[in-house]
XYZ file of N, CA and C in Angstrom:
714
model
N 112.562 101.392 92.735
C 110.637 101.012 92.409
C 109.948 101.150 93.032
N 108.627 101.213 92.720
C 107.710 101.890 93.121
C 106.418 100.902 92.022
N 106.181 100.510 93.188
C 104.418 99.676 92.100
C 103.086 100.634 92.969
N 101.983 100.323 92.470
C 100.303 101.190 92.775
C 99.847 100.126 92.460
N 99.174 99.957 93.454
C 97.656 98.983 93.102
C 97.440 99.526 93.993
N 95.540 98.471 94.229
C 94.266 99.417 95.444
C 95.077 97.919 96.282
N 93.877 98.513 97.572
C 94.684 97.157 98.496
C 93.404 96.007 98.060
N 94.185 94.583 98.108
C 94.013 93.135 98.037
C 93.711 92.212 99.573
N 92.442 92.003 99.720
C 92.184 90.816 100.913
C 93.066 90.181 100.880
N 93.840 89.879 101.064
C 94.870 88.702 100.638
C 95.426 88.361 99.411
N 95.984 89.509 99.235
C 96.691 88.989 97.725
C 96.756 88.029 97.426
N 96.778 87.701 95.477
C 97.296 86.716 95.107
C 98.667 86.795 95.317
N 99.047 85.577 94.204
C 100.523 85.007 94.947
C 100.901 86.061 93.361
N 100.797 86.098 92.788
C 101.287 87.098 91.574
C 101.792 89.286 92.071
N 100.397 89.376 92.555
C 99.560 90.269 93.216
C 101.564 90.801 94.268
N 100.672 89.110 94.842
C 102.395 89.691 96.097
C 103.530 89.785 95.632
N 103.551 88.853 94.104
C 105.123 89.234 94.073
C 105.954 90.599 93.452
N 105.219 91.020 92.725
C 104.496 92.168 92.004
C 105.426 93.514 93.107
N 104.778 93.579 94.636
C 104.786 94.319 95.040
C 106.147 93.968 95.884
N 106.315 92.511 95.917
C 108.263 91.875 97.287
C 108.986 92.969 95.769
N 108.991 92.746 95.016
C 109.688 93.300 93.259
C 109.798 95.415 93.930
N 108.777 95.390 94.431
C 109.127 97.316 94.556
C 109.919 97.587 95.687
N 110.333 98.731 95.482
C 111.263 99.406 97.132
C 110.105 100.096 98.005
N 109.031 100.641 97.325
C 107.335 101.492 97.838
C 106.390 100.859 97.181
N 105.219 100.208 97.995
C 104.334 100.011 97.461
C 103.155 100.838 97.626
N 102.530 102.158 96.591
C 101.433 103.119 97.055
C 100.327 102.151 97.136
N 99.500 102.544 98.330
C 98.040 101.977 98.090
C 96.834 102.524 97.070
N 96.625 102.319 96.245
C 95.584 103.101 95.692
C 94.100 103.112 96.109
N 93.770 104.171 97.020
C 92.896 103.593 97.867
C 91.449 104.762 97.438
N 92.165 105.363 96.905
C 91.151 106.661 96.695
C 90.242 106.902 95.398
N 90.369 105.682 94.614
C 89.628 104.940 93.158
C 88.350 104.474 93.774
N 87.491 104.098 92.537
C 85.811 103.682 92.868
C 86.153 102.020 93.385
N 85.745 101.518 94.192
C 85.405 100.365 94.798
C 85.025 99.418 94.030
N 85.114 98.294 93.405
C 84.527 96.977 92.138
C 84.194 96.038 92.713
N 83.504 95.314 93.041
C 83.200 94.758 93.743
C 83.483 93.436 93.020
N 83.480 93.371 91.826
C 84.272 92.245 90.774
C 85.652 91.892 91.130
N 86.703 92.663 92.102
C 88.015 93.212 92.072
C 87.833 92.121 93.276
N 89.359 91.687 93.806
C 89.789 91.750 94.503
C 89.848 92.239 96.158
N 89.755 93.541 96.064
C 89.595 94.622 97.102
C 88.776 93.862 99.112
N 87.716 92.786 98.389
C 87.149 92.371 99.139
C 86.979 90.892 99.274
N 88.050 90.457 99.204
C 87.170 88.356 98.552
C 88.888 88.406 98.392
N 88.979 87.183 98.187
C 90.369 86.511 98.159
C 90.131 84.691 97.342
N 90.951 83.903 96.667
C 90.350 82.898 96.652
C 91.763 82.245 97.413
N 90.780 81.244 98.353
C 91.795 80.412 98.802
C 92.166 79.252 98.254
N 93.033 78.233 97.995
C 92.835 76.819 97.712
C 93.497 76.153 99.078
N 92.762 74.860 98.594
C 93.254 73.908 99.737
C 94.508 73.630 100.389
N 95.013 73.616 101.197
C 95.796 73.076 101.351
C 96.745 72.008 100.283
N 96.888 71.058 100.287
C 96.775 69.660 99.338
C 96.096 69.573 97.851
N 95.246 70.520 97.637
C 94.272 70.203 96.652
C 94.592 71.709 96.753
N 95.254 72.530 95.946
C 95.031 73.961 95.570
C 94.661 74.038 94.400
N 94.267 73.097 93.380
C 92.935 73.184 92.645
C 91.652 73.268 92.910
N 90.771 72.829 94.716
C 89.933 73.141 95.361
C 89.700 73.926 95.968
N 89.135 74.926 95.293
C 89.056 76.446 95.925
C 87.870 77.414 96.706
N 88.118 77.648 97.282
C 86.935 78.578 97.686
C 86.894 80.129 98.014
N 85.788 80.843 97.824
C 86.801 82.179 98.223
C 85.816 82.639 99.169
N 86.863 83.802 100.000
C 86.767 84.201 101.351
C 86.796 85.437 101.177
N 85.049 85.963 100.930
C 84.468 87.314 101.073
C 84.561 88.438 102.103
N 84.489 89.421 102.550
C 83.877 90.358 103.559
C 82.876 91.595 103.244
N 81.282 90.974 103.686
C 81.239 91.448 103.148
C 80.594 93.076 103.206
N 80.566 93.654 102.147
C 80.606 94.944 101.966
C 80.140 95.914 101.432
N 79.197 96.845 102.599
C 78.696 97.305 102.232
C 79.292 99.529 101.257
N 78.513 99.944 100.427
C 79.125 101.148 99.921
C 77.936 102.261 100.128
N 78.474 102.879 101.284
C 77.664 104.322 101.739
C 77.250 105.185 100.583
N 78.386 105.991 99.814
C 77.506 105.838 98.417
C 77.323 105.617 97.299
N 77.310 104.642 96.976
C 76.872 103.532 96.173
C 77.683 103.159 95.188
N 77.581 103.122 93.882
C 78.636 102.797 93.189
C 80.101 103.078 93.413
N 79.778 104.803 93.488
C 80.478 105.418 93.376
C 81.434 106.060 94.924
N 81.518 105.153 95.073
C 82.109 104.691 96.520
C 83.188 104.699 96.305
N 84.044 105.357 96.892
C 85.841 105.061 97.533
C 86.167 104.234 98.026
N 87.329 103.479 97.293
C 87.882 101.883 98.190
C 88.032 102.355 99.767
N 88.470 103.758 100.509
C 89.003 103.724 101.147
C 87.501 103.909 102.062
N 86.206 104.242 101.780
C 84.957 104.691 102.470
C 84.288 103.304 102.428
N 84.908 102.274 101.769
C 84.040 100.965 102.041
C 83.863 100.802 103.354
N 82.396 99.627 103.694
C 82.687 99.588 105.367
C 82.332 98.386 105.312
N 82.647 97.716 105.781
C 82.013 95.812 106.811
C 80.915 95.949 106.799
N 79.784 95.193 106.595
C 78.531 94.538 107.236
C 79.464 93.651 108.548
N 79.130 94.712 109.632
C 78.862 92.759 110.609
C 80.220 92.729 110.805
N 81.181 93.879 111.332
C 82.721 93.813 111.498
C 83.027 92.714 112.175
N 82.040 91.973 113.316
C 82.855 90.957 114.166
C 82.167 89.574 113.858
N 81.200 88.899 112.717
C 80.432 88.481 112.368
C 81.782 87.472 111.430
N 81.723 88.919 110.996
C 83.181 88.422 109.346
C 84.264 88.954 109.505
N 85.125 89.149 110.959
C 86.231 88.503 112.053
C 85.943 87.233 112.307
N 84.781 86.638 112.077
C 85.173 85.181 112.850
C 84.453 84.754 111.483
N 83.972 84.798 110.778
C 84.305 84.047 109.659
C 85.064 83.900 109.347
N 86.041 85.407 108.408
C 87.590 85.039 108.250
C 88.757 84.169 109.042
N 88.859 84.002 110.233
C 89.120 83.362 110.957
C 88.980 81.884 111.081
N 87.772 81.553 111.084
C 87.594 80.344 110.771
C 87.481 79.529 109.891
N 87.915 80.347 108.182
C 87.973 80.196 107.090
C 89.468 80.090 106.797
N 90.448 80.878 107.565
C 91.369 80.838 106.853
C 92.635 79.550 108.268
N 91.435 79.253 109.633
C 92.046 78.175 110.187
C 92.098 76.372 110.301
N 89.991 76.816 108.784
C 89.758 74.963 108.383
C 90.656 75.350 106.939
N 91.020 76.104 106.910
C 91.913 75.564 105.390
C 93.815 75.645 105.331
N 94.394 76.316 106.436
C 95.802 75.961 106.809
C 95.833 75.308 107.875
N 95.436 75.351 109.168
C 95.383 75.186 110.308
C 96.150 73.394 110.168
N 95.880 72.270 109.551
C 97.159 71.343 108.894
C 98.920 71.635 108.621
N 98.577 72.438 108.332
C 100.093 73.231 108.016
C 101.034 73.154 108.946
N 102.198 73.515 108.448
C 103.057 73.148 109.948
C 103.869 74.489 109.956
N 103.505 75.571 109.003
C 103.660 76.284 109.212
C 102.401 78.007 109.981
N 101.231 77.174 110.135
C 100.324 77.109 110.540
C 100.870 78.176 111.448
N 101.149 77.806 113.142
C 101.565 78.387 114.728
C 101.818 79.868 113.766
N 102.821 79.957 113.060
C 104.080 81.102 112.905
C 102.807 82.087 111.945
N 102.654 81.675 111.087
C 101.216 82.329 109.957
C 99.904 82.883 111.023
N 99.258 81.975 111.997
C 98.468 82.521 112.580
C 98.438 83.538 113.638
N 100.221 83.562 114.035
C 100.252 84.850 115.107
C 100.266 86.039 114.051
N 100.845 86.276 112.626
C 101.218 86.811 112.565
C 99.781 87.267 111.509
N 98.893 87.253 110.817
C 97.734 87.389 110.852
C 96.741 87.502 111.917
N 97.416 88.073 113.091
C 96.625 88.804 114.827
C 96.528 90.567 114.344
N 97.396 91.105 113.325
C 96.821 92.435 113.338
C 95.610 92.474 111.997
N 95.363 91.184 111.074
C 94.272 91.300 110.086
C 93.524 91.477 110.902
N 92.821 90.362 111.977
C 91.622 90.409 112.294
C 91.131 91.460 113.273
N 92.540 92.146 113.683
C 92.173 93.077 114.653
C 91.558 94.355 113.609
N 92.078 94.248 112.278
C 90.975 95.580 111.623
C 90.407 95.620 111.245
N 89.649 94.706 111.520
C 88.483 94.378 111.435
C 87.646 95.214 112.516
N 88.020 95.405 113.603
C 87.394 96.713 114.814
C 87.487 98.210 114.220
N 88.494 98.169 112.429
C 87.609 99.559 112.708
C 86.631 99.707 111.361
N 86.566 98.806 110.784
C 85.053 98.837 110.524
C 85.166 99.047 108.581
N 86.222 98.916 108.183
C 86.632 100.117 106.957
C 87.233 98.287 105.901
N 86.679 98.474 105.001
C 87.679 96.914 103.837
C 88.292 97.175 103.727
N 89.089 98.734 103.458
C 90.388 98.229 102.955
C 91.229 98.372 103.933
N 90.702 98.950 105.549
C 92.082 98.973 106.318
C 92.245 97.541 106.186
N 91.521 96.839 106.366
C 91.414 94.859 106.501
C 92.331 94.696 105.462
N 92.376 95.119 104.093
C 93.099 94.499 103.261
C 93.867 95.510 102.721
N 94.312 96.241 103.354
C 95.719 96.724 103.142
C 96.921 95.766 104.292
N 96.019 95.678 105.174
C 97.271 95.361 106.469
C 97.192 93.214 105.992
N 96.158 92.993 104.926
C 96.862 92.061 105.051
C 97.730 91.219 104.621
N 98.112 92.737 102.832
C 99.057 92.389 102.323
C 100.048 92.710 102.856
N 100.677 94.143 103.969
C 101.091 94.538 104.762
C 102.001 93.140 105.678
N 100.689 91.827 106.276
C 101.534 91.070 106.672
C 101.882 89.641 105.664
N 101.491 90.192 104.725
C 101.839 88.652 104.191
C 103.488 89.687 103.343
N 103.429 91.196 103.480
C 105.079 91.138 102.578
C 106.247 91.198 103.681
N 105.549 91.183 105.309
C 106.048 91.304 106.488
C 106.478 89.373 106.526
N 105.870 88.282 106.302
C 106.199 87.584 106.538
C 107.935 87.143 105.380
N 107.871 87.704 103.625
C 108.147 87.214 103.467
C 109.339 88.215 103.322
N 109.801 88.623 104.114
C 111.120 89.782 104.416
C 110.873 90.850 103.645
N 109.828 90.968 102.856
C 110.113 93.239 102.301
C 110.373 93.492 103.269
N 111.229 95.197 103.255
C 111.473 96.012 103.785
C 111.532 97.525 103.416
N 110.078 97.408 102.037
C 110.196 98.535 101.952
C 109.169 98.981 102.400
N 108.948 100.488 101.222
C 108.053 101.321 102.480
C 106.323 101.374 101.789
N 105.764 101.679 102.698
C 104.328 102.239 102.169
C 103.472 103.211 102.127
N 102.844 103.824 100.969
C 102.687 105.239 101.267
C 100.642 105.124 100.617
N 99.965 105.988 101.106
C 98.595 105.925 100.650
C 98.411 106.988 99.559
N 97.972 106.285 97.732
C 97.799 107.679 97.340
C 96.564 108.657 97.727
N 95.784 108.392 98.560
C 94.754 109.966 99.237
C 96.019 110.593 100.001
N 97.623 110.749 100.617
C 98.025 111.589 101.091
C 98.857 112.286 100.170
N 98.621 111.711 98.829
C 100.038 112.112 97.794
C 99.839 113.489 96.993
N 100.258 114.175 96.195
C 99.875 114.945 94.964
C 99.594 114.207 93.493
N 99.288 114.746 92.996
C 99.010 113.987 91.450
C 98.068 114.370 90.754
N 97.814 114.290 89.214
C 97.729 116.029 88.073
C 97.131 114.087 88.171
N 95.336 114.535 87.055
C 94.035 113.873 87.156
C 95.297 112.848 85.345
N 94.390 111.481 85.062
C 94.655 111.095 83.629
C 95.299 110.009 84.317
N 94.833 108.473 84.736
C 95.370 107.842 84.667
C 96.825 107.494 84.662
N 97.608 107.595 83.568
C 98.679 107.152 83.020
C 100.378 108.415 84.125
N 98.782 109.639 83.230
C 99.610 110.882 84.542
C 99.657 110.461 85.934
N 98.533 110.641 86.306
C 98.106 110.384 87.800
C 99.999 108.870 88.085
N 99.615 108.052 88.032
C 100.438 107.047 88.530
C 102.147 107.854 88.142
N 102.591 108.105 87.412
C 103.530 109.041 87.249
C 103.614 109.690 88.017
N 103.187 110.726 88.535
C 103.284 111.472 89.323
C 103.594 110.746 91.182
N 102.430 110.070 90.969
C 102.869 108.822 92.128
C 104.171 108.316 92.581
N 104.455 108.153 91.742
C 105.685 107.211 91.067
C 106.573 108.251 91.898
N 106.914 109.314 91.131
C 107.966 110.133 90.976
C 107.963 111.062 92.688
N 106.852 110.660 93.677
C 106.853 111.373 94.698
C 108.037 110.530 95.988
N 107.575 109.298 94.825
C 108.641 107.852 96.068
C 110.000 108.607 95.293
N 110.648 109.301 94.553
C 111.989 109.439 94.420
C 111.990 108.130 93.457
N 110.829 106.973 92.760
C 111.489 105.919 92.534
C 111.955 106.364 90.730
N 112.716 105.919 90.458
C 113.517 105.002 88.859
C 113.219 104.542 87.959
N 111.524 103.642 88.645
C 111.188 102.897 87.574
C 109.962 102.294 88.104
N 109.143 102.491 87.654
C 107.611 102.080 87.591
C 107.376 100.335 87.737
N 107.123 99.203 88.333
C 106.868 97.922 88.471
C 105.046 98.224 87.645
N 105.041 97.061 86.643
C 104.137 97.606 85.459
C 103.132 95.491 85.870
N 102.655 95.150 86.211
C 101.586 94.231 85.724
C 101.853 93.865 84.490
N 101.098 93.092 84.229
C 100.591 92.259 82.901
C 99.070 93.404 82.624
N 98.631 93.184 83.327
C 97.183 94.105 83.689
C 97.483 95.715 82.478
N 98.395 96.583 83.823
C 98.426 97.123 83.733
C 99.652 97.569 82.450
N 100.311 97.119 81.570
C 101.000 97.219 80.037
C 99.460 97.401 79.266
N 98.627 96.700 78.735
C 97.452 97.014 77.748
C 97.425 98.123 77.911
N 97.408 99.544 79.299
C 96.624 100.308 78.874
C 97.979 101.626 79.221
N 98.744 101.418 79.849
C 99.897 101.991 80.752
C 100.004 103.386 79.455
N 100.261 104.551 79.199
C 100.750 105.550 78.813
C 102.183 105.544 79.144
N 102.906 105.742 78.173
C 104.689 104.969 79.223
C 105.486 107.065 79.242
N 104.212 108.052 78.207
C 105.073 108.871 77.857
C 105.452 110.097 79.587
N 104.191 110.015 80.741
C 104.256 111.185 81.505
C 105.633 109.844 82.427
N 105.482 109.304 82.173
C 106.857 108.412 83.257
C 108.029 108.815 82.238
N 107.607 108.918 81.086
C 109.532 109.163 80.438
C 109.879 110.555 80.783
N 108.744 111.521 81.125
C 109.204 112.591 81.319
C 109.519 112.983 82.636
N 109.033 111.692 83.315
C 109.685 112.610 85.105
C 110.977 111.368 85.364
N 111.574 111.016 83.942
C 112.883 110.059 83.915
C 112.621 108.966 84.499
N 111.000 108.228 84.088
C 110.789 107.025 85.767
C 110.628 105.601 83.836
N 111.606 104.509 84.010
C 111.240 103.715 83.309
C 110.009 102.918 83.829
N 109.209 102.174 82.730
C 108.222 101.372 82.839
C 108.235 99.932 83.168
N 108.436 98.941 84.447
C 109.225 97.356 84.138
C 108.095 96.946 84.040
N 107.896 95.849 82.839
C 106.741 94.665 82.937
C 107.172 93.911 83.874
N 106.027 93.391 84.223
C 106.299 91.937 85.098
C 105.850 91.107 85.554
N 106.258 90.401 84.386
C 105.286 89.187 84.121
C 105.262 87.394 85.149
N 105.006 87.236 85.812
C 105.315 86.091 86.573
C 105.386 84.666 85.378
N 106.295 83.572 86.308
C 105.433 82.358 85.050
C 104.404 81.953 85.093
N 103.842 81.249 84.809
C 102.998 80.555 84.206
C 102.815 78.865 84.260
N 104.049 78.404 84.692
C 103.821 76.824 84.613
C 104.041 76.072 86.209
N 103.928 75.886 86.017
C 104.925 75.110 87.994
C 104.101 75.056 89.012
N 104.834 75.816 90.299
C 104.192 76.121 91.233
C 103.812 77.601 90.809
N 103.692 77.774 89.543
C 103.510 79.325 89.196
C 102.231 79.547 89.336
N 101.927 78.498 88.552
C 100.336 78.109 87.274
C 99.146 78.702 87.809
N 99.048 78.213 89.573
C 98.056 78.706 89.555
C 97.439 80.181 90.821
N 99.376 80.872 90.545
C 98.793 81.913 90.944
C 98.767 83.449 90.662
N 97.792 83.752 89.489
C 96.735 84.665 89.358
C 95.515 84.182 89.753
N 94.955 83.165 90.435
C 94.306 83.272 91.021
C 94.144 82.577 92.396
N 95.029 82.276 92.806
C 94.392 81.687 94.527
C 95.814 82.672 95.399
N 94.685 83.340 96.586
C 95.880 84.546 97.440
C 96.757 83.315 97.236
N 98.067 84.436 97.906
C 99.293 84.012 98.225
C 99.145 82.950 99.520
N 98.597 83.142 100.441
C 98.943 81.870 101.663
C 98.780 80.755 101.415
N 97.926 80.811 100.112
C 98.410 79.063 100.042
C 99.495 78.336 99.932
N 100.620 79.148 99.092
C 101.834 79.395 98.560
C 102.590 79.080 100.394
N 102.010 80.243 100.913
C 102.402 80.097 102.526
C 102.449 79.574 102.605
N 101.560 78.939 103.600
C 100.674 77.815 104.084
C 101.799 76.060 103.536
N 101.840 76.707 102.524
C 102.460 75.114 101.796
C 104.077 74.828 101.916
N 104.987 76.149 101.650
C 105.428 76.319 101.389
C 106.612 76.986 102.711
N 106.367 77.669 103.225
C 107.049 78.667 104.317
C 107.539 79.732 103.940
N 107.168 80.947 104.471
C 107.503 81.984 104.451
C 109.104 82.452 103.382
N 110.011 81.218 104.237
C 111.437 81.603 103.849
C 111.889 81.097 102.382
N 110.833 79.783 101.999
C 110.512 78.840 100.947
C 109.668 80.010 99.580
N 109.046 80.591 100.162
C 108.509 81.134 99.700
C 109.655 83.185 98.906
N 110.094 83.124 100.380
C 110.215 84.845 99.580
C 112.218 84.098 99.004
N 112.772 82.941 99.357
C 113.699 83.223 98.366
C 112.955 82.555 96.358
N 112.061 82.524 96.532
C 111.258 82.394 95.062
C 110.665 83.566 94.739
N 110.362 84.530 95.522
C 110.120 85.944 95.408
C 111.134 86.573 94.139
N 112.139 86.089 95.527
C 113.414 86.958 95.176
C 113.784 86.591 93.792
N 113.805 85.543 93.060
C 114.738 85.159 92.243
C 114.511 85.348 91.637
N 112.463 85.256 91.329
C 111.983 85.954 90.670
C 112.041 87.634 89.968
N 111.728 88.160 91.417
C 112.456 89.558 91.164
C 113.519 90.117 90.278
N 114.721 89.032 90.739
C 116.096 89.512 90.135
C 116.053 88.493 88.980
N 115.139 87.711 88.197
C 114.966 87.202 86.787
C 114.786 88.490 86.085
N 113.566 89.426 86.814
C 112.975 90.285 85.885
C 114.333 91.318 86.023
N 115.265 91.558 86.868
C 116.053 92.233 86.568
C 116.371 93.816 87.096
N 114.895 93.520 88.292
C 114.596 95.123 89.327
C 115.289 93.958 90.811
N 115.739 95.857 91.515
C 116.332 95.777 92.245
C 115.196 95.162 93.998
N 115.232 94.539 94.701
C 113.967 94.304 95.826
C 115.254 94.856 96.889
N 113.959 95.419 97.771
C 114.358 95.771 99.573
C 114.983 94.636 99.999
N 114.068 93.453 99.432
C 114.270 92.124 100.723
C 115.408 91.372 100.433
N 115.381 91.418 101.783
C 116.611 90.489 102.644
C 117.158 88.912 101.673
């Protein structure tokens, strides 16, 4: 199973669930940075009131203007951005009984601000969350892999590099994806659509950090495992 997605800062629960269901996550880091997306921001829900939300944003400079690729986006004042990020995370989730373990796990994310690159912080934040829920897959970068032009053709080529027999596709991707290049590679396209009720009702908006703080890593891992199983996906997580 292969999932391909841009690096998102502390990704939404739906995004994390899709990556959890795959054996490979290819970080799509060589496409255009989009300020309206989640590449430099995350929506934090209050621990006891998830509907009370606040944006966490990494101020980002695009050295080449709008055509700047995700991997080339730079953090404005990395030290200040690091302090603000650490403070907001503690403010929102410091009261959680799971906070000590979360705070320790988040250290690599805060250290990544030293690189000065937004994509590095975002990709590190996703890897840390996946580690917390026991994912044991592999992470690759699209900029390191061969592929041909064309949106669907490129995704199929990248998936094929991993030897994947299936591409895990979210609801957004299903609206534009051409399955023909995947079929030519012998790769099935597997739609992935989490529920929208109960626990999952805020999953398309809130960072998965809320779920980790509210439930704890083990509980969330079990829910992600059940969701992947419900979709008929084989996962690498224990």
